[in-house]
Coordinates of C-alpha atoms in Angstrom, one line a residue:
M1 CA 92.7 88.6 131.2
E2 CA 96.3 89.4 130.3
L3 CA 97.4 88.2 126.8
E4 CA 100.3 85.8 126.7
T5 CA 103.5 87.2 125.3
A6 CA 103.2 85.2 122.1
E7 CA 99.7 86.4 121.5
L8 CA 100.7 90.0 122.1
S9 CA 103.6 89.6 119.6
Q10 CA 101.2 88.2 117.1
S11 CA 98.7 90.9 117.7
F12 CA 101.3 93.6 117.3
A13 CA 102.4 92.0 114.0
I14 CA 98.8 92.0 112.8
M15 CA 97.9 95.5 114.0
S16 CA 101.1 97.4 113.3
I17 CA 100.8 97.1 109.5
P18 CA 99.6 100.6 108.6
T19 CA 96.8 100.6 106.1
P20 CA 96.1 96.9 105.3
T21 CA 94.9 96.3 108.8
L22 CA 91.8 98.4 108.3
F23 CA 91.6 98.1 104.6
G24 CA 91.4 94.4 105.0
V25 CA 88.0 95.2 106.4
V26 CA 87.1 97.6 103.7
P27 CA 89.1 96.4 100.7
L28 CA 86.8 97.3 97.8
W29 CA 85.9 100.9 97.9
F30 CA 89.1 102.3 99.3
G31 CA 91.2 100.1 97.1
K32 CA 89.4 101.5 94.1
Y33 CA 89.8 105.0 95.5
K34 CA 93.6 104.6 96.0
R35 CA 94.0 103.3 92.5
H36 CA 91.9 106.2 91.2
L37 CA 94.1 108.7 93.0
S38 CA 97.2 107.1 91.6
T39 CA 96.0 107.3 88.0
T40 CA 94.9 111.0 88.4
S41 CA 98.0 112.1 90.2
N42 CA 100.4 114.5 88.5
S43 CA 103.3 112.2 89.3
Q44 CA 104.1 109.5 86.8
T45 CA 106.7 106.7 86.9
P46 CA 109.1 106.7 83.9
N47 CA 108.7 103.7 81.7
S48 CA 105.8 102.4 83.8
T49 CA 104.3 100.7 80.7
M50 CA 107.5 98.6 80.5
A51 CA 107.3 97.2 84.0
K52 CA 108.1 93.5 84.3
T53 CA 105.4 91.2 85.4
K54 CA 105.9 90.2 89.1
E55 CA 106.7 86.6 89.6
L56 CA 104.2 84.8 91.8
S57 CA 105.4 83.4 95.1
K58 CA 105.6 79.6 95.5
D59 CA 102.8 79.8 98.1
T60 CA 100.5 81.6 95.7
R61 CA 101.2 79.0 93.0
N62 CA 100.5 76.2 95.4
K63 CA 97.2 77.8 96.4
I64 CA 96.2 78.0 92.7
V65 CA 96.7 74.2 92.4
D66 CA 94.9 73.6 95.7
L67 CA 91.9 75.6 94.6
H68 CA 91.9 73.9 91.2
Q69 CA 91.8 70.5 92.8
A70 CA 89.0 71.7 95.0
G71 CA 86.9 72.2 91.8
K72 CA 87.2 76.0 91.4
T73 CA 87.3 77.5 87.9
E74 CA 90.3 79.5 86.6
S75 CA 88.3 82.7 86.7
A76 CA 87.2 82.1 90.3
I77 CA 90.7 81.3 91.4
G78 CA 92.0 84.5 89.6
K79 CA 89.5 86.7 91.3
Q80 CA 90.1 85.2 94.8
L81 CA 93.9 85.5 94.6
G82 CA 94.1 88.6 92.4
V83 CA 95.9 86.8 89.6
K84 CA 95.3 87.0 85.9
K85 CA 93.2 84.1 84.5
S86 CA 95.9 83.4 81.9
T87 CA 98.5 83.1 84.7
V88 CA 96.3 80.8 86.6
G89 CA 95.8 78.6 83.5
A90 CA 99.6 78.5 82.8
I91 CA 100.3 77.3 86.4
I92 CA 97.7 74.7 86.3
R93 CA 99.0 73.4 83.0
K94 CA 102.5 73.2 84.3
W95 CA 101.3 71.3 87.4
K96 CA 99.4 68.8 85.2
T97 CA 102.4 68.3 82.9
Y98 CA 105.3 68.3 85.4
K99 CA 103.6 67.8 88.7
T100 CA 105.3 70.9 90.1
T101 CA 104.7 74.6 90.3
D102 CA 108.4 75.4 90.7
N103 CA 110.3 77.3 88.0
L104 CA 111.6 74.8 85.4
P105 CA 115.3 74.6 84.6
Q106 CA 116.2 77.2 81.9
S107 CA 119.0 77.4 79.4
G108 CA 121.9 79.8 79.9
A109 CA 124.6 80.3 82.5
P110 CA 124.0 78.5 85.9
R111 CA 123.1 80.6 88.9
K112 CA 126.0 82.1 90.8
I113 CA 124.6 81.1 94.1
S114 CA 123.9 77.4 94.8
P115 CA 120.5 76.2 96.1
R116 CA 122.1 75.7 99.5
G117 CA 123.5 79.3 99.4
V118 CA 120.1 80.6 98.4
K119 CA 118.5 78.8 101.4
M120 CA 121.2 80.2 103.7
I121 CA 120.8 83.9 102.8
T122 CA 117.0 83.5 102.7
R123 CA 117.0 82.1 106.2
T124 CA 119.4 84.9 107.3
V125 CA 117.2 87.7 106.2
S126 CA 114.0 86.0 107.4
K127 CA 115.5 85.8 110.9
N128 CA 116.9 89.4 110.7
P129 CA 115.3 91.6 108.0
R130 CA 117.8 94.3 108.7
T131 CA 120.7 92.3 107.4
T132 CA 122.6 94.2 104.7
R133 CA 123.6 93.0 101.3
G134 CA 127.2 93.5 102.4
D135 CA 126.7 91.1 105.3
L136 CA 125.3 88.5 102.9
V137 CA 128.2 89.0 100.5
N138 CA 130.6 88.3 103.3
D139 CA 128.6 85.3 104.5
L140 CA 128.8 83.7 101.1
Q141 CA 132.4 84.6 100.6
R142 CA 133.3 82.8 103.9
A143 CA 131.4 79.8 102.4
G144 CA 133.5 79.9 99.3
T145 CA 131.1 81.8 96.9
K146 CA 132.0 85.2 95.6
V147 CA 129.1 87.4 94.4
T148 CA 128.1 91.0 94.1
K149 CA 125.5 92.9 96.0
A150 CA 123.4 93.0 92.8
T151 CA 123.4 89.2 92.6
I152 CA 122.2 89.1 96.2
S153 CA 119.3 91.5 95.4
N154 CA 118.3 89.5 92.3
T155 CA 118.5 86.2 94.2
L156 CA 116.4 87.4 97.1
R157 CA 113.9 89.0 94.7
R158 CA 113.3 85.6 93.1
Q159 CA 112.5 84.3 96.5
G160 CA 109.8 87.0 96.9
L161 CA 112.0 89.2 99.1
K162 CA 112.6 92.9 98.2
S163 CA 114.5 95.5 100.1
C164 CA 112.1 98.2 101.3
S165 CA 112.1 101.1 103.7
A166 CA 111.0 100.0 107.1
R167 CA 107.5 101.3 107.7
R168 CA 107.1 103.7 110.6
V169 CA 104.3 102.6 113.0
P170 CA 103.1 104.0 116.3
L171 CA 104.9 102.9 119.5
L172 CA 102.3 100.5 121.0
K173 CA 102.0 99.4 124.6
P174 CA 100.2 96.1 125.4
V175 CA 97.0 97.9 126.2
H176 CA 97.1 99.6 122.8
V177 CA 97.7 96.2 121.1
R178 CA 94.7 94.7 122.8
A179 CA 92.5 97.6 121.9
R180 CA 93.5 97.5 118.2
L181 CA 93.0 93.8 118.1
K182 CA 89.6 94.1 119.7
F183 CA 88.6 96.8 117.1
A184 CA 89.7 94.6 114.2
R185 CA 87.8 91.6 115.5
E186 CA 84.7 93.6 116.2
H187 CA 84.6 95.0 112.6
L188 CA 86.1 92.1 110.7
D189 CA 82.8 91.0 109.2
D190 CA 81.2 94.4 108.7
P191 CA 79.7 94.7 105.2
E192 CA 81.3 97.1 102.8
E193 CA 78.1 99.3 102.9
D194 CA 78.8 100.1 106.6
W195 CA 82.2 101.5 105.8
E196 CA 80.8 103.5 102.9
N197 CA 78.7 105.3 105.5
V198 CA 81.7 106.6 107.5
I199 CA 83.1 110.1 107.4
W200 CA 86.8 109.9 108.3
S201 CA 88.5 113.0 109.7
D202 CA 91.9 114.2 111.0
E203 CA 94.3 117.1 111.2
T204 CA 97.6 117.3 109.4
K205 CA 100.6 119.7 109.2
I206 CA 102.1 120.7 105.9
E207 CA 105.5 122.4 105.8
L208 CA 106.4 125.0 103.3
F209 CA 109.9 123.5 102.8
G210 CA 110.2 120.3 104.6
K211 CA 110.3 116.5 104.5
S212 CA 106.9 116.5 102.7
S213 CA 108.7 118.3 99.8
T214 CA 110.7 115.3 98.7
C215 CA 111.1 114.2 95.1
R216 CA 113.3 112.1 92.8
V217 CA 115.2 113.6 89.9
W218 CA 117.1 112.2 86.9
R219 CA 120.6 113.6 86.9
R220 CA 124.1 112.9 85.7
K221 CA 127.0 112.0 87.9
N222 CA 128.4 115.0 89.9
A223 CA 125.3 117.1 89.1
E224 CA 123.6 116.7 92.4
L225 CA 124.1 120.4 93.3
H226 CA 122.7 121.8 90.1
P227 CA 119.6 124.0 91.0
K228 CA 117.4 121.8 88.9
N229 CA 118.3 118.8 91.0
T230 CA 118.0 120.3 94.5
I231 CA 115.2 121.1 96.9
T232 CA 115.2 124.3 98.9
A233 CA 115.6 123.7 102.6
V234 CA 115.4 126.2 105.4
K235 CA 115.5 125.8 109.2
H236 CA 112.3 124.5 110.8
G237 CA 110.7 123.9 107.4
G238 CA 110.1 127.6 106.6
G239 CA 106.8 127.6 108.3
N240 CA 103.8 125.4 108.1
I241 CA 100.0 125.3 108.2
M242 CA 97.7 123.0 110.0
L243 CA 94.7 121.6 108.2
W244 CA 91.5 119.8 109.2
G245 CA 89.7 117.7 106.6
C246 CA 87.4 114.8 106.1
F247 CA 86.3 112.4 103.4
S248 CA 84.2 109.3 102.8
A249 CA 84.0 106.5 100.2
K250 CA 82.3 109.0 98.0
G251 CA 85.2 111.5 98.0
P252 CA 86.7 114.4 99.9
G253 CA 84.6 116.6 102.2
R254 CA 85.7 120.0 103.4
L255 CA 89.3 121.1 104.0
I256 CA 90.0 124.1 106.2
R257 CA 93.1 125.8 107.6
V258 CA 93.4 125.9 111.4
K259 CA 95.0 129.3 112.0
K260 CA 95.4 129.2 115.8
R261 CA 96.5 126.6 118.2
M262 CA 93.5 124.3 118.3
N263 CA 91.7 123.7 121.6
G264 CA 88.4 122.0 122.4
A265 CA 86.3 125.1 121.7
M266 CA 87.9 125.6 118.3
Y267 CA 87.5 122.0 117.4
H268 CA 83.8 122.2 118.4
E269 CA 83.5 125.2 116.1
I270 CA 85.2 123.4 113.2
L271 CA 82.8 120.5 113.4
S272 CA 79.7 122.8 113.7
K273 CA 80.7 124.7 110.6
N274 CA 82.1 121.9 108.4
L275 CA 80.9 118.4 109.4
L276 CA 77.3 118.7 108.4
P277 CA 78.0 120.6 105.2
S278 CA 80.5 117.9 104.3
A279 CA 77.9 115.1 105.0
R280 CA 75.3 116.9 102.8
A281 CA 77.8 117.5 100.0
L282 CA 78.8 113.8 100.1
K283 CA 75.1 112.8 100.2
M284 CA 75.7 110.5 103.1
K285 CA 72.9 108.1 104.0
C286 CA 70.8 108.5 107.1
G287 CA 72.6 107.2 110.2
W288 CA 76.1 107.9 108.8
V289 CA 79.0 107.5 111.3
F290 CA 81.7 110.0 112.2
Q291 CA 85.3 109.0 112.9
H292 CA 87.9 111.0 114.7
D293 CA 90.8 109.9 116.9
N294 CA 91.2 110.1 120.7
D295 CA 93.0 113.5 120.8
P296 CA 92.1 115.3 124.0
K297 CA 90.4 118.0 122.0
H298 CA 88.2 115.4 120.3
T299 CA 87.2 113.7 123.5
A300 CA 86.6 116.9 125.6
Q301 CA 83.2 116.8 127.4
A302 CA 82.0 119.8 125.4
T303 CA 82.7 118.1 122.1
K304 CA 81.1 114.8 123.3
E305 CA 78.0 116.7 124.4
W306 CA 77.7 118.6 121.1
L307 CA 78.0 115.3 119.1
R308 CA 75.4 113.7 121.4
K309 CA 72.9 116.6 121.0
K310 CA 73.3 116.4 117.2
H311 CA 72.6 112.7 117.4
F312 CA 75.8 111.9 115.6
K313 CA 77.1 108.3 115.7
V314 CA 80.8 108.2 116.5
L315 CA 83.0 105.3 115.6
E316 CA 84.8 104.0 118.7
W317 CA 88.5 104.4 118.0
P318 CA 91.5 102.6 119.5
S319 CA 94.2 104.8 121.0
Q320 CA 97.6 105.1 119.2
S321 CA 96.0 104.2 115.9
P322 CA 96.6 107.0 113.3
D323 CA 97.8 104.3 110.9
L324 CA 94.4 102.7 110.8
N325 CA 92.7 105.9 109.5
P326 CA 92.5 105.8 105.6
I327 CA 92.6 109.6 105.5
E328 CA 96.4 109.2 105.9
N329 CA 96.5 108.1 102.3
L330 CA 94.7 111.2 101.3
W331 CA 97.1 113.4 103.2
R332 CA 100.0 111.7 101.5
E333 CA 98.5 112.3 98.1
L334 CA 97.8 116.0 98.9
K335 CA 101.3 116.6 100.1
I336 CA 102.8 115.0 97.0
R337 CA 100.7 117.2 94.8
V338 CA 101.4 120.4 96.8
A339 CA 105.2 119.7 96.8
Q340 CA 105.1 119.3 93.0
R341 CA 103.8 122.9 92.7
Q342 CA 106.6 124.3 94.9
P343 CA 104.8 127.0 96.9
Q344 CA 107.2 129.8 98.0
N345 CA 105.3 131.3 100.9
I346 CA 102.6 130.4 103.4
T347 CA 99.8 132.2 101.5
A348 CA 100.6 130.2 98.3
L349 CA 100.9 127.0 100.4
E350 CA 97.4 127.4 101.7
E351 CA 96.0 128.3 98.3
I352 CA 97.6 125.3 96.6
C353 CA 96.5 123.0 99.3
M354 CA 92.9 124.1 98.7
E355 CA 93.2 123.8 94.9
E356 CA 94.7 120.4 95.0
W357 CA 92.2 119.1 97.6
A358 CA 89.4 120.3 95.2
K359 CA 91.0 118.3 92.4
L360 CA 91.1 115.0 94.4
P361 CA 88.7 112.7 92.6
A362 CA 85.5 111.2 94.0
T363 CA 85.1 107.5 93.6

């Protein structure tokens, strides 16, 4: 049966979010693994210890009160919503005292944007998330309020809205949306142990000098062209290498370089030489499941026959769904680490990839 337009739109909204769609099914082990990666990565955020505590949204504060009224303890509420127990307690005390969870009036200069103006710009960006700060400044100026772009940012941030880069997602046709939604529904209630028994795999390309070699630098005005503040760029990325790798909840499996254009026979050889050794090294339980996408090389009859003869269980995978594969986070981490070491030739690029892959921590 064809899905109605509204349901398709809703399905797309649900399934186009890259990692949370699948990680909502397997939140615990991979959430821990991502945090572990971030703490062991060479990259550090300046003044990260001085970060300001994020203000809870009004919806979250109201949920805290609702759960409190339902008889839940502060600890239970905190665990369910991912909020500190002390914060939960403070919100409950405010609600008991003032019968509200809203921010109370504070001393100091009044807000530059009136409550009505706040509602107006919030409604505008909610309808069109691509509205610029300049557009909002002009809207308010026409309404008689003169503010800066910084004020716009601060005001929207207090409403729980932050300017972010639009996430790139696969172009999905209705048939893809239906398949992804079906996949999510079928696995929504799978226990965490099932996902711990999956070996995820994929291929990726890493360029010697390319978009993967991006970084941020601290520099003074007019110093953007100083060699210390630049990244070498050459046409076509200066060459690249193709990698195949796999991992599970227990950590990374094997990583190999694919030196020729991959076809079905080569993919078959890669699996025969690397999949079982990876499973043994990761100490996968009996009946473990193998995941790969629907690339024609992966779905070739010879590959299917080999997997069947080896009695491998293969996770049925929806088409156009690279964003659902958690290995994408591993590739990103690898590319960041490799870029930080600035390889200068293809040989060094391959060596550094292997070295950094070996350093990726197990859970």
